[in-house]
Amino acid sequence: MLRHILLVVLSLLFVAVAATPAGAHITRPGQSTFGAQALVPPNSDPFTVGPRTPAVVDGPCTDRSAALQYADEKGHDHLKIENHAVACQMQQQAFLDLKKELDSDPLGNDDEVLGEMDVEGDVAAVLITYPRAGVLFFDVSNPAAPKFLRRYNGPACEGTAIDVDCGAFVDLSRDGKTAFLSVQQISVIPGLNPGAIAEPARPGVQVINVATGMLTEEQPVVSVGGVHTSRDHVVPDGPKSAEKPRRPGQYLFSVANGEGIQVSRVVSGPLGPALDDVGLISIDDTHDMFIQDDPIDGRTYMYVAAGFDTGFLVYDVTDPQAAVGDGKQLLAQWDLTPQCRNDWYSHTIDVATRNGRRYVTMPTEGFNNGAQSEDDQRGGCGKTSGNGDKASALWIVDATDFKALGQGTFADATDGRGTPAARAVKIKAASEQALTATWTNAAARPAQNINFTGHNQQIVGDRIYLSGYHSGVTVLDASAAFAGLNERPKELGFIVPSGTPTRPIYDQVNNPVIPFFSAFINFRPLIWDMVFYKGSVLAADMTGGFYAFTDPPPAPATDGAPKTAPAPPAQPAQPAAPAATPTPVACQSRAGFVSATARGTGRNGGLELDFRRRIDEPVTVDIFQQSRGRRVTGERRVRRFTGKTGPFEWNGRDGRGRKLPNGVYFARFRIESPSGQADTVRVTLGRSKGRFGPRRAFYRRDSCGTLQKFKLSRPVFGGKRSTSLGIAYRLNQGARVQVTVANRRERVIRRYSARQLDAGRTQRLTLPARGLARGDYRIKLSVTRDGRTTTSTLTANRL
Ligand SMILES: [Zn+2]
């Protein structure tokens, strides 16, 4: 973590020492630094949502998250842990304050700071990151009650020139028997914490026997400032269908800062596991990676979150030796802003494979490295280097077709294939096309300097577990995005850890020339990492202790938040979610409204909104824009009315008094019972010549009959981007289902195969727009149960 800042700090140091020209970025020979190219038009907001605004559907904790999780109002003290005790659908199961364990540090400092973690084979490894590198091991065979096992004392961090976190990362082998500790150190500047008695850190990897807590190997790694991350992976010896080239075995992939990925073989040494160099995969900027034996084609792929420069990269590492070198096995590149050098920062990366498609998830880390260069500002790269003035995005990208993404065309490579600017245009266009959905925090709180930004993540089933520094742990339901829909993952739960008694916050003994780490840790809590394991969520607080939390329950069957069982694990290596079946929920989906209507008022361009209620609760009405001309805009909320108890008129203007453009809209009426059960009605509207008129429904109100849910992703599809249409439905009782699509002449143009389906699972289909003429399409869903067939029809307009 934080290597970007390390590099910036390092380059500042070079600036100070060698008086190089300003520009806090290390530029290697051959690396182009083009910035403001008119060829690449700036996005509307490429840092927050990307080019396509996602549909926003509230989860059970979205509102509470917006109100509570990102507290930053005047008078709020980020150091008072009692001010941060907020949670939704999650509870603390255990808290180990670790006062004793972290007081044993022989450096004699007040305290030590915790960092990243990993869990394998019932062992949790929690990193000590500063003022020395080290690891705490816990027995988590019962994750609700972790037990401290032992501690490994690694080298001391440097603290004279720059106080860099030298304990950078810890990774466990799959059996939980070996730990790999990544060590960062700016070796060119000697210096230690005064009074340190530990060995000074050397950049590289330390291999530790978990059972004894002893070092079995130390591998120096050539780098600029050490190793940020190491991940071990066993390349399997099959399948036969994806044989060659293949070199099976256990490998360690390490981020050698500023150099690329150092590949080593894990072998048997005299003291235990040891490392044999294979070579270096050259990449100029790298932060983290995810390695997976691909469930689709059987190859082993390494996905690299490439820091500032390159978004993410995909390599084939089935034969790691063949991948060594300069982009030899590079398959794909994704970057929304290839023209920018210091905008959002690709931080961690994970992959979900669903229905034959690969979805890459990648949170960006937001920080504030000062003003963006003027060149980059002109290039649409934001005002702040690190984009800390924006709410950080978590991108979800469809990487099924590597060839559709940039192929080995680094924006700054000199491979002769066109100018860098021309390649950037291609990469940008392909990346925009591949973006499925984006999450940003519910409060739209800017990241600031790391304070409210996503950090580490883990995909389990349809859930994304996300740690976020001062905002704690968030659990998101990404089922819609993992089905290919442009819908923001929604909050299933969150907790901001606030266990007491607290440890003292580490206090720097001396004042380094350039303070970095000690200037950053003055918040409480600060959650770097969390891991879902056997039904609990484990998390370490840098300035607190070690926690276990309950996993959020499945969301109740409210609008847009389909009730899902904890989904199966993403891959065999990951811990299994507890077996569960959907719990029946009393059918109350129509308990709120008797009726809801929205009618155009004619010439003045307004809308008359009316409803009748069954319960005495206030109503929220949202107006969403869906298209503008032939463009599918995504679900863009243009007005919100809250606390309504009776009919009202709206003048058809947005919050700033501007007339709304023509296009397709819908009004969403929402009422919630005191028990939290929501009833929602959507009314589709067309606006032409400045007037609202009725349109056919694209979203069926939830029902208590056999067909519980039936909805289209939006009332429009196609357009210039040929956006496909999502079709989703869900049964209350098992039945046979047939879906057909008819054009406006009632001719069936597509028939999905009929299927006998179980209740309680959301089914998703896609209707591609390509090859379809413009006009209305009717999506008919027939449900047959006990010999009776009922048909429901929804309509979408192909733009
Ligand atoms: Zn705070």
XYZ file of N, CA and C in Angstrom, residues 440-557:
354
model
N -19.553 4.297 -6.042
C -18.879 5.312 -5.235
C -19.625 5.357 -3.914
N -19.008 5.897 -2.879
C -19.627 5.812 -1.556
C -20.958 6.553 -1.513
N -21.843 6.074 -0.647
C -23.238 6.533 -0.628
C -23.350 8.013 -0.286
N -22.368 8.536 0.428
C -22.423 9.953 0.801
C -21.774 10.826 -0.269
N -21.237 10.205 -1.303
C -20.472 10.919 -2.339
C -19.365 11.751 -1.695
N -18.818 11.238 -0.602
C -17.773 11.970 0.129
C -16.459 11.878 -0.641
N -15.810 12.990 -0.888
C -14.485 12.923 -1.533
C -13.503 12.114 -0.686
N -12.545 11.510 -1.369
C -11.570 10.660 -0.673
C -10.721 11.463 0.303
N -10.499 12.747 0.006
C -9.541 13.570 0.730
C -8.164 12.917 0.590
N -7.335 13.027 1.638
C -6.043 12.343 1.525
C -6.163 10.963 2.151
N -6.729 10.017 1.390
C -6.882 8.621 1.764
C -8.022 8.384 2.756
N -8.478 9.414 3.430
C -9.411 9.271 4.548
C -10.635 8.416 4.225
N -11.326 8.732 3.125
C -12.561 8.021 2.780
C -12.426 7.372 1.406
N -11.501 6.452 1.279
C -11.308 5.814 -0.008
C -11.310 4.308 0.173
N -11.741 3.607 -0.863
C -11.690 2.158 -0.810
C -10.246 1.703 -0.755
N -10.021 0.518 -0.200
C -8.649 0.021 -0.128
C -8.609 -1.419 -0.607
N -8.806 -2.379 0.278
C -8.746 -3.773 -0.152
C -10.145 -4.323 -0.364
N -10.218 -5.400 -1.120
C -11.525 -5.958 -1.464
C -11.430 -7.468 -1.596
N -12.588 -8.086 -1.513
C -12.683 -9.541 -1.676
C -14.060 -9.832 -2.258
N -14.089 -10.605 -3.328
C -15.374 -11.010 -3.901
C -15.741 -12.368 -3.325
N -16.933 -12.476 -2.777
C -17.457 -13.768 -2.329
C -18.869 -13.869 -2.888
N -19.084 -14.783 -3.817
C -20.390 -14.870 -4.460
C -20.700 -13.564 -5.164
N -21.865 -13.005 -4.889
C -22.238 -11.735 -5.511
C -21.892 -10.546 -4.623
N -21.152 -10.813 -3.551
C -20.826 -9.727 -2.625
C -19.397 -9.234 -2.830
N -19.218 -7.937 -2.602
C -17.873 -7.372 -2.557
C -17.649 -6.850 -1.140
N -16.627 -7.374 -0.468
C -16.223 -6.879 0.845
C -15.131 -5.849 0.603
N -15.332 -4.664 1.192
C -14.439 -3.551 0.880
C -14.009 -2.868 2.170
N -12.677 -2.730 2.348
C -12.205 -1.934 3.477
C -11.975 -0.516 2.995
N -12.178 0.451 3.888
C -12.122 1.833 3.421
C -11.551 2.803 4.427
N -10.401 2.476 5.010
C -9.758 3.382 5.961
C -10.732 3.859 7.036
N -11.010 5.153 7.057
C -11.783 5.714 8.158
C -13.277 5.366 8.070
N -13.703 4.793 6.945
C -15.120 4.410 6.838
C -15.329 2.931 7.158
N -14.315 2.221 7.600
C -14.495 0.861 8.085
C -14.667 -0.168 6.989
N -15.631 -1.058 7.193
C -15.864 -2.175 6.279
C -17.258 -2.029 5.666
N -17.341 -2.195 4.348
C -18.624 -2.126 3.649
C -18.833 -3.438 2.901
N -20.052 -3.960 2.950
C -20.379 -5.158 2.185
C -21.400 -4.764 1.123
N -21.041 -5.013 -0.135
C -21.869 -4.588 -1.261
C -22.475 -5.793 -1.965
N -23.693 -5.622 -2.446
C -24.328 -6.614 -3.303
C -24.089 -6.183 -4.750
N -23.274 -6.960 -5.473
C -22.934 -6.602 -6.858
C -23.612 -7.550 -7.840
N -24.723 -8.176 -7.433
C -25.336 -9.196 -8.293
C -25.747 -8.620 -9.647
N -26.227 -7.390 -9.649
C -26.658 -6.815 -10.932
C -25.461 -6.577 -11.850
N -24.407 -5.987 -11.290
C -23.217 -5.734 -12.119
C -22.605 -7.041 -12.598
N -22.604 -8.067 -11.750
C -22.039 -9.352 -12.149
C -22.952 -10.071 -13.147
N -24.148 -9.508 -13.361
C -25.012 -10.022 -14.432
C -24.912 -9.118 -15.655
N -23.963 -8.180 -15.619
C -23.724 -7.343 -16.788
C -24.538 -6.067 -16.823
N -25.271 -5.764 -15.743
C -26.104 -4.558 -15.750
C -25.332 -3.359 -15.196
N -25.596 -2.201 -15.768
C -24.957 -0.976 -15.290
C -25.719 -0.461 -14.072
N -25.561 -1.184 -12.970
C -26.239 -0.815 -11.727
C -25.216 -0.765 -10.616
N -25.252 0.320 -9.860
C -24.308 0.512 -8.761
C -24.496 -0.593 -7.717
N -23.410 -1.272 -7.306
C -23.535 -2.232 -6.208
C -24.100 -1.535 -4.976
N -24.948 -2.231 -4.244
C -25.665 -1.552 -3.155
C -25.247 -2.083 -1.786
N -25.377 -1.209 -0.789
C -24.897 -1.508 0.550
C -25.790 -2.535 1.234
N -25.217 -3.706 1.539
C -25.917 -4.718 2.333
C -25.627 -4.520 3.807
N -24.487 -3.926 4.107
C -24.114 -3.722 5.492
C -22.824 -2.927 5.588
N -22.588 -2.357 6.760
C -21.295 -1.719 7.004
C -21.053 -1.655 8.496
N -19.808 -1.503 8.876
C -19.481 -1.250 10.282
C -18.195 -0.429 10.337
N -18.224 0.577 11.167
C -17.005 1.342 11.442
C -16.508 0.851 12.806
N -15.408 0.099 12.821
C -14.977 -0.545 14.071
C -14.658 0.475 15.151
N -15.083 0.180 16.349
C -14.868 1.152 17.425
C -14.640 0.440 18.753
N -13.827 -0.609 18.724
C -13.560 -1.368 19.949
C -12.675 -0.592 20.923
N -12.946 -0.768 22.189
C -12.087 -0.201 23.238
C -11.758 -1.335 24.214
N -10.724 -1.286 25.009
C -9.792 -0.163 25.178
C -8.874 0.016 23.965
N -8.450 1.237 23.769
C -7.618 1.535 22.609
C -6.141 1.510 22.985
N -5.338 1.225 21.972
C -3.889 1.323 22.140
C -3.496 2.785 21.967
N -2.291 3.165 22.453
C -1.825 4.524 22.124
C -1.566 4.606 20.624
N -1.766 5.766 20.052
C -1.438 5.929 18.639
C 0.061 6.163 18.524
N 0.665 5.467 17.581
C 2.120 5.533 17.445
C 2.596 6.986 17.347
N 3.598 7.274 18.125
C 4.129 8.631 18.143
C 5.573 8.577 17.655
N 5.868 9.289 16.584
C 7.210 9.270 16.005
C 8.225 9.787 17.022
N 9.290 9.001 17.200
C 10.291 9.386 18.198
C 11.117 10.576 17.714
N 11.467 10.494 16.417
C 12.278 11.578 15.873
C 11.486 12.236 14.746
N 11.999 13.237 14.164
C 11.319 13.896 13.069
C 12.080 13.684 11.780
N 11.583 12.799 10.929
C 12.305 12.539 9.685
C 12.312 13.768 8.788
N 13.269 13.786 7.866
C 13.398 14.918 6.952
C 12.074 15.137 6.201
N 11.530 14.032 5.691
C 10.234 14.115 5.027
C 9.261 13.200 5.756
N 8.405 13.744 6.594
C 7.479 12.869 7.308
C 6.420 12.331 6.358
N 6.232 11.054 6.357
C 5.204 10.466 5.512
C 4.261 9.622 6.349
N 4.763 8.528 6.864
C 3.873 7.584 7.522
C 3.296 8.128 8.823
N 4.146 8.755 9.613
C 3.668 9.242 10.908
C 2.705 10.413 10.747
N 2.729 11.030 9.569
C 1.806 12.145 9.342
C 0.434 11.640 8.917
N 0.345 10.364 8.675
C -0.846 9.824 8.045
C -1.733 9.034 9.001
N -1.178 8.549 10.109
C -1.921 7.591 10.914
C -2.771 8.213 12.006
N -2.968 9.508 11.960
C -3.720 10.129 13.035
C -5.224 10.122 12.829
N -5.780 8.975 12.531
C -7.224 8.802 12.524
C -7.540 7.513 13.249
N -8.732 7.421 13.724
C -9.127 6.223 14.446
C -10.603 6.023 14.228
N -11.055 4.940 13.644
C -10.251 3.821 13.170
C -9.691 4.068 11.771
N -8.768 3.164 11.360
C -8.231 3.141 9.998
C -8.159 1.677 9.567
N -9.072 1.282 8.711
C -9.134 -0.130 8.324
C -8.442 -0.320 6.982
N -7.321 -1.009 7.030
C -6.569 -1.293 5.809
C -7.116 -2.499 5.093
N -7.484 -3.501 5.872
C -7.772 -4.774 5.223
C -8.818 -5.525 6.013
N -9.587 -6.336 5.317
C -10.542 -7.234 5.959
C -10.638 -8.487 5.099
N -11.038 -9.578 5.723
C -11.197 -10.836 4.992
C -12.474 -11.509 5.474
N -13.339 -11.884 4.543
C -14.487 -12.716 4.891
C -13.987 -14.145 5.046
N -14.312 -14.777 6.181
C -13.850 -16.152 6.396
C -14.888 -16.915 7.195
N -15.393 -17.984 6.635
C -16.328 -18.896 7.310
C -17.455 -18.148 8.006
N -18.060 -17.215 7.322
C -19.252 -16.562 7.866
C -18.987 -15.351 8.732
N -17.712 -15.033 9.000
C -17.402 -13.810 9.751
C -16.546 -12.896 8.879
N -16.487 -11.634 9.278
C -15.597 -10.704 8.601
C -14.503 -10.310 9.600
N -13.256 -10.593 9.241
C -12.120 -10.272 10.101
C -11.479 -8.984 9.586
N -11.090 -8.109 10.516
C -10.495 -6.843 10.075
C -9.470 -6.376 11.085
N -8.431 -5.736 10.557
C -7.400 -5.164 11.422
C -7.472 -3.645 11.333
N -7.371 -2.993 12.482
C -7.348 -1.529 12.531
C -5.904 -1.102 12.764
N -5.406 -0.243 11.882
C -4.018 0.221 12.013
C -3.740 0.780 13.396
N -4.692 1.527 13.892
C -4.479 2.211 15.169
C -5.296 1.582 16.288
N -5.957 0.450 16.004
C -6.752 -0.243 17.022
C -6.260 -1.662 17.140
N -7.164 -2.627 17.136
C -6.772 -4.025 17.283
C -7.331 -4.886 16.176
N -7.682 -6.122 16.536
C -8.132 -7.108 15.564
C -9.585 -7.460 15.869
N -10.414 -7.439 14.821
C -11.858 -7.585 15.005
C -12.421 -8.792 14.261
N -13.535 -9.305 14.784
C -14.414 -10.191 14.014
C -15.803 -9.575 14.024
N -16.456 -9.592 12.859
C -17.806 -9.040 12.732
C -18.737 -10.085 12.132
N -20.028 -9.923 12.401
C -21.017 -10.772 11.733
C -21.127 -10.344 10.283
N -21.482 -11.296 9.433
C -21.716 -11.027 8.017
C -23.141 -10.486 7.879
N -23.376 -9.496 7.007
C -24.751 -9.008 6.869
C -25.681 -10.121 6.377
N -26.919 -10.145 6.866
C -27.880 -11.149 6.380
C -28.279 -10.835 4.955
N -28.918 -11.784 4.267
C -29.429 -11.483 2.927
C -30.368 -10.292 3.000
N -30.366 -9.480 1.955
C -31.236 -8.305 1.939
C -32.686 -8.758 1.894
N -33.580 -8.046 2.593
C -34.994 -8.372 2.468
C -35.461 -8.085 1.046
N -36.529 -8.713 0.647
C -37.000 -8.565 -0.726
C -37.706 -7.236 -0.898
